[in-house]
mmCIF file of C-alpha atoms in Angstrom:
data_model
loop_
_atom_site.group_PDB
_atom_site.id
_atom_site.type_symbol
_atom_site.label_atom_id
_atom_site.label_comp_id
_atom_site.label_asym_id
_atom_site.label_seq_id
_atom_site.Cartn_x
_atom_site.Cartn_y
_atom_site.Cartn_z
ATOM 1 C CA UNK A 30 64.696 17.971 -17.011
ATOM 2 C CA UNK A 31 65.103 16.497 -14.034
ATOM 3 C CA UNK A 32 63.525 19.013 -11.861
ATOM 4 C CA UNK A 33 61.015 19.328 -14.131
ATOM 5 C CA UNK A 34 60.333 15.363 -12.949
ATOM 6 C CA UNK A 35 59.994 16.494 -9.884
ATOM 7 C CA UNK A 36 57.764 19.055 -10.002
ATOM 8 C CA UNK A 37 55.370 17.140 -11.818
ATOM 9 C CA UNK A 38 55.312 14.594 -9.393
ATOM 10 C CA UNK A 39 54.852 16.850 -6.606
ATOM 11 C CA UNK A 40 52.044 18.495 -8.702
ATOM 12 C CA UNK A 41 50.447 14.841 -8.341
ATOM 13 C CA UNK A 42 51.121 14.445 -4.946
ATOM 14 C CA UNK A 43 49.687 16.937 -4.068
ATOM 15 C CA UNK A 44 46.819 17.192 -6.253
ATOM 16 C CA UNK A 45 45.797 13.587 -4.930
ATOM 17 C CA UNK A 46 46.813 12.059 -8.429
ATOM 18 C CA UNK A 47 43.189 12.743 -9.982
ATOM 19 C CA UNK A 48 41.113 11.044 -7.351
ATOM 20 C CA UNK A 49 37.945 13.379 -6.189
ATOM 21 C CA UNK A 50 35.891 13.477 -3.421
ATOM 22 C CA UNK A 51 33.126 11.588 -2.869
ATOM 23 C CA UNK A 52 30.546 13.660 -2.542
ATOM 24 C CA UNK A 53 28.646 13.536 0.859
ATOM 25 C CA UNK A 54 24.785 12.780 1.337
ATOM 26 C CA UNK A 55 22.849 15.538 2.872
ATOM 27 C CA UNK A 56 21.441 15.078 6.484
ATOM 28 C CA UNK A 57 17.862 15.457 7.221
ATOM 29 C CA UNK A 58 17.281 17.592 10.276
ATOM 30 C CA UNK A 59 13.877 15.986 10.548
ATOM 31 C CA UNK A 60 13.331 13.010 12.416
ATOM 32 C CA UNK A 61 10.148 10.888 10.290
ATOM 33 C CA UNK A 62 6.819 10.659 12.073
ATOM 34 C CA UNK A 63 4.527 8.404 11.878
ATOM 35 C CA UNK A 64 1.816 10.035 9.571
ATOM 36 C CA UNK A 65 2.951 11.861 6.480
ATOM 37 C CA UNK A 66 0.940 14.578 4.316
ATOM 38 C CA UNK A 67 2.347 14.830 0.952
ATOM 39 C CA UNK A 68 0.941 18.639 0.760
ATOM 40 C CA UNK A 69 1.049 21.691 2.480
ATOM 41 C CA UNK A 70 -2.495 22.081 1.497
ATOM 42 C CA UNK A 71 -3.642 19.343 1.815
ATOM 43 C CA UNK A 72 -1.882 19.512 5.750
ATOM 44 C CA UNK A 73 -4.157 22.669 6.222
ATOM 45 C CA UNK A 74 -7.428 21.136 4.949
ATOM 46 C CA UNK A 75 -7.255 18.052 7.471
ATOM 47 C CA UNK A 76 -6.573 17.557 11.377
ATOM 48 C CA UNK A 77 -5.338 14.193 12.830
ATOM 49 C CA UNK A 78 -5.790 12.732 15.880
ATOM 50 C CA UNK A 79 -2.990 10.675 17.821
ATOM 51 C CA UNK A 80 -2.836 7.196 16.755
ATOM 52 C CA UNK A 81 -4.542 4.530 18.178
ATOM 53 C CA UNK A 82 -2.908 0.961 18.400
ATOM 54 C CA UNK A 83 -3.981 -2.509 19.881
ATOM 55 C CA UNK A 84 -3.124 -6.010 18.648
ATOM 56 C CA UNK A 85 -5.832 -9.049 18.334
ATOM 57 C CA UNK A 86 -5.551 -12.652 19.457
ATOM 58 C CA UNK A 87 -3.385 -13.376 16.455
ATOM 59 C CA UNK A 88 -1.035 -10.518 17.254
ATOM 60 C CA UNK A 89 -1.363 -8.661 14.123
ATOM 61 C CA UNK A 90 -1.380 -4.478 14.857
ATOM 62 C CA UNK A 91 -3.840 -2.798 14.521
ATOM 63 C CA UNK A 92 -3.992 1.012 13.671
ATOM 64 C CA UNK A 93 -6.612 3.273 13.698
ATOM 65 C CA UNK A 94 -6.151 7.337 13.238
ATOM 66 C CA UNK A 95 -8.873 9.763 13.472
ATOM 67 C CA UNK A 96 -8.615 12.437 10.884
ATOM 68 C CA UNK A 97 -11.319 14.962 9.436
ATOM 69 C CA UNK A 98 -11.115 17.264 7.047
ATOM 70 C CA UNK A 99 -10.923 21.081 8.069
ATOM 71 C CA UNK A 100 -12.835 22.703 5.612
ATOM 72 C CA UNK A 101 -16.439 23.316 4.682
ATOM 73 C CA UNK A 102 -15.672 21.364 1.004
ATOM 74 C CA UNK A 103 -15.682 17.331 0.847
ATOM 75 C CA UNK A 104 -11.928 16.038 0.363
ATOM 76 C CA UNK A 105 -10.849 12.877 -1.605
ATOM 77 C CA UNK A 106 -7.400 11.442 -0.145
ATOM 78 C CA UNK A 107 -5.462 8.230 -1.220
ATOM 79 C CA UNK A 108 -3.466 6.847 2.008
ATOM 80 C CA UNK A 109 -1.049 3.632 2.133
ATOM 81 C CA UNK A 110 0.535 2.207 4.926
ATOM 82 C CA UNK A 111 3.589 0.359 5.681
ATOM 83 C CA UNK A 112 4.610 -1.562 8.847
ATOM 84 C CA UNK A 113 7.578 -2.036 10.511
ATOM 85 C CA UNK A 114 9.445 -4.687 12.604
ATOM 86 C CA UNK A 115 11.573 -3.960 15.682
ATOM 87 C CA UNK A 116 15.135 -3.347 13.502
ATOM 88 C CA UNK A 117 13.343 -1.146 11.440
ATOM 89 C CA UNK A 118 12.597 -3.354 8.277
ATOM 90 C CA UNK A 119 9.650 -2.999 6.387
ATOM 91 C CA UNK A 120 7.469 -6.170 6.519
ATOM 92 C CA UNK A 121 4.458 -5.019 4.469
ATOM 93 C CA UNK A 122 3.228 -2.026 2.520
ATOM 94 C CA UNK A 123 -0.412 -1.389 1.470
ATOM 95 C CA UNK A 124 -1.016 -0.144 -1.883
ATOM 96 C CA UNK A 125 -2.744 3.296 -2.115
ATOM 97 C CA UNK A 126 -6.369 3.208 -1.053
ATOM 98 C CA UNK A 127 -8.972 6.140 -1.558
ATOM 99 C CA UNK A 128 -11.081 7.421 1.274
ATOM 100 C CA UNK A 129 -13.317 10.458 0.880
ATOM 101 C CA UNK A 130 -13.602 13.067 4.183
ATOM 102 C CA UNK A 131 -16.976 14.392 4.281
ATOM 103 C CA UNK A 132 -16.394 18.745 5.548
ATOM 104 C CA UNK A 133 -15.966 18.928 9.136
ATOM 105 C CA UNK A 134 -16.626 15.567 10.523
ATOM 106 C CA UNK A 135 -14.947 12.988 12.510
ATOM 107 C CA UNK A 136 -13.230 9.672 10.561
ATOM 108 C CA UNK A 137 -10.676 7.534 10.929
ATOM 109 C CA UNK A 138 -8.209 5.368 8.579
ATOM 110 C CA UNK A 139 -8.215 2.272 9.845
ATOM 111 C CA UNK A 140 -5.637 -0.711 8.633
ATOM 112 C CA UNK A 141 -3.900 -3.962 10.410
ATOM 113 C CA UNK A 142 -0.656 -4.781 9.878
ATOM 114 C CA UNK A 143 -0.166 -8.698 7.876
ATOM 115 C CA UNK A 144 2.447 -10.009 10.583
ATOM 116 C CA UNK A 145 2.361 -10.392 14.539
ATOM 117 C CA UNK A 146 5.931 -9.027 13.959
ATOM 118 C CA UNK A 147 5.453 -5.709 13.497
ATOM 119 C CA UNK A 148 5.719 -3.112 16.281
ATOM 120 C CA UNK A 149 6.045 0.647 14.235
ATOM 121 C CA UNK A 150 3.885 1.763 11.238
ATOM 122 C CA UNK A 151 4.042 4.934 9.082
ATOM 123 C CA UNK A 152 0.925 6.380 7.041
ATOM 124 C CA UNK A 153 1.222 8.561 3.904
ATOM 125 C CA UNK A 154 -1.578 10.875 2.602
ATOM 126 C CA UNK A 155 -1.836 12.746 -0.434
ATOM 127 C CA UNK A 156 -4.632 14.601 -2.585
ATOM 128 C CA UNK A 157 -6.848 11.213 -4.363
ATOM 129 C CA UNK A 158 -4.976 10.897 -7.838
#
């Protein structure tokens, strides 16, 4: 009996008494830029240019992007934006807004941020819903 004790505690011990693992997040191997396409479609249908940012007398940022679709047909895209502050934290997000992309021709998404404190931004596109 007694060694029968035993060996069930040992069984415990080493069985770590129940407890599992937690189980680990997943890293991303991809480090977020600063304009997102929700689509690999809709990523070969459109070309962006590189972002273009100033601030006004009041500070706020100001973002514009050129983008135009890459295709001979007329595209309908629904963008939001949300800006940044210097730790990271998000300070404002715009809901989504529509824009249509006429076939082959220069435009631009233009947006300023609500604060003079933010410093990054980050722009989502998908398909118009």
């Amino acid at each position: 009996m007694k060694a029968m004790i035993v060996l069930t505690s040992m069984v415990l011990l080493v069985g770590g008494c129940g407890v599992k693992a937690p189980i680990q997040p997943r890293q991303d191997p991809y480090i977020p830029s600063q304009v997102h396409v929700g689509e690999e479609d809709l990523r070969t249908h459109t070309a962006f240019g590189k972002p273009v940012l100033s601030r006004d007398g009041a500070g706020l940022l100001h973002v514009m992007i050129p983008i135009r679709a890459a295709t001979d047909l007329e595209l309908y895209i629904d963008y939001r934006v949300t800006f940044f502050d210097r730790s990271g934290q998000v300070l404002n997000q715009t809901g989504w807004m529509t824009k249509t992309l006429p076939p082959n021709v220069f435009d631009q998404i233009s947006v300023n941020s609500m604060s003079p404190q933010a410093t990054d931004f980050q722009v989502d596109v998908r398909y118009a819903k």
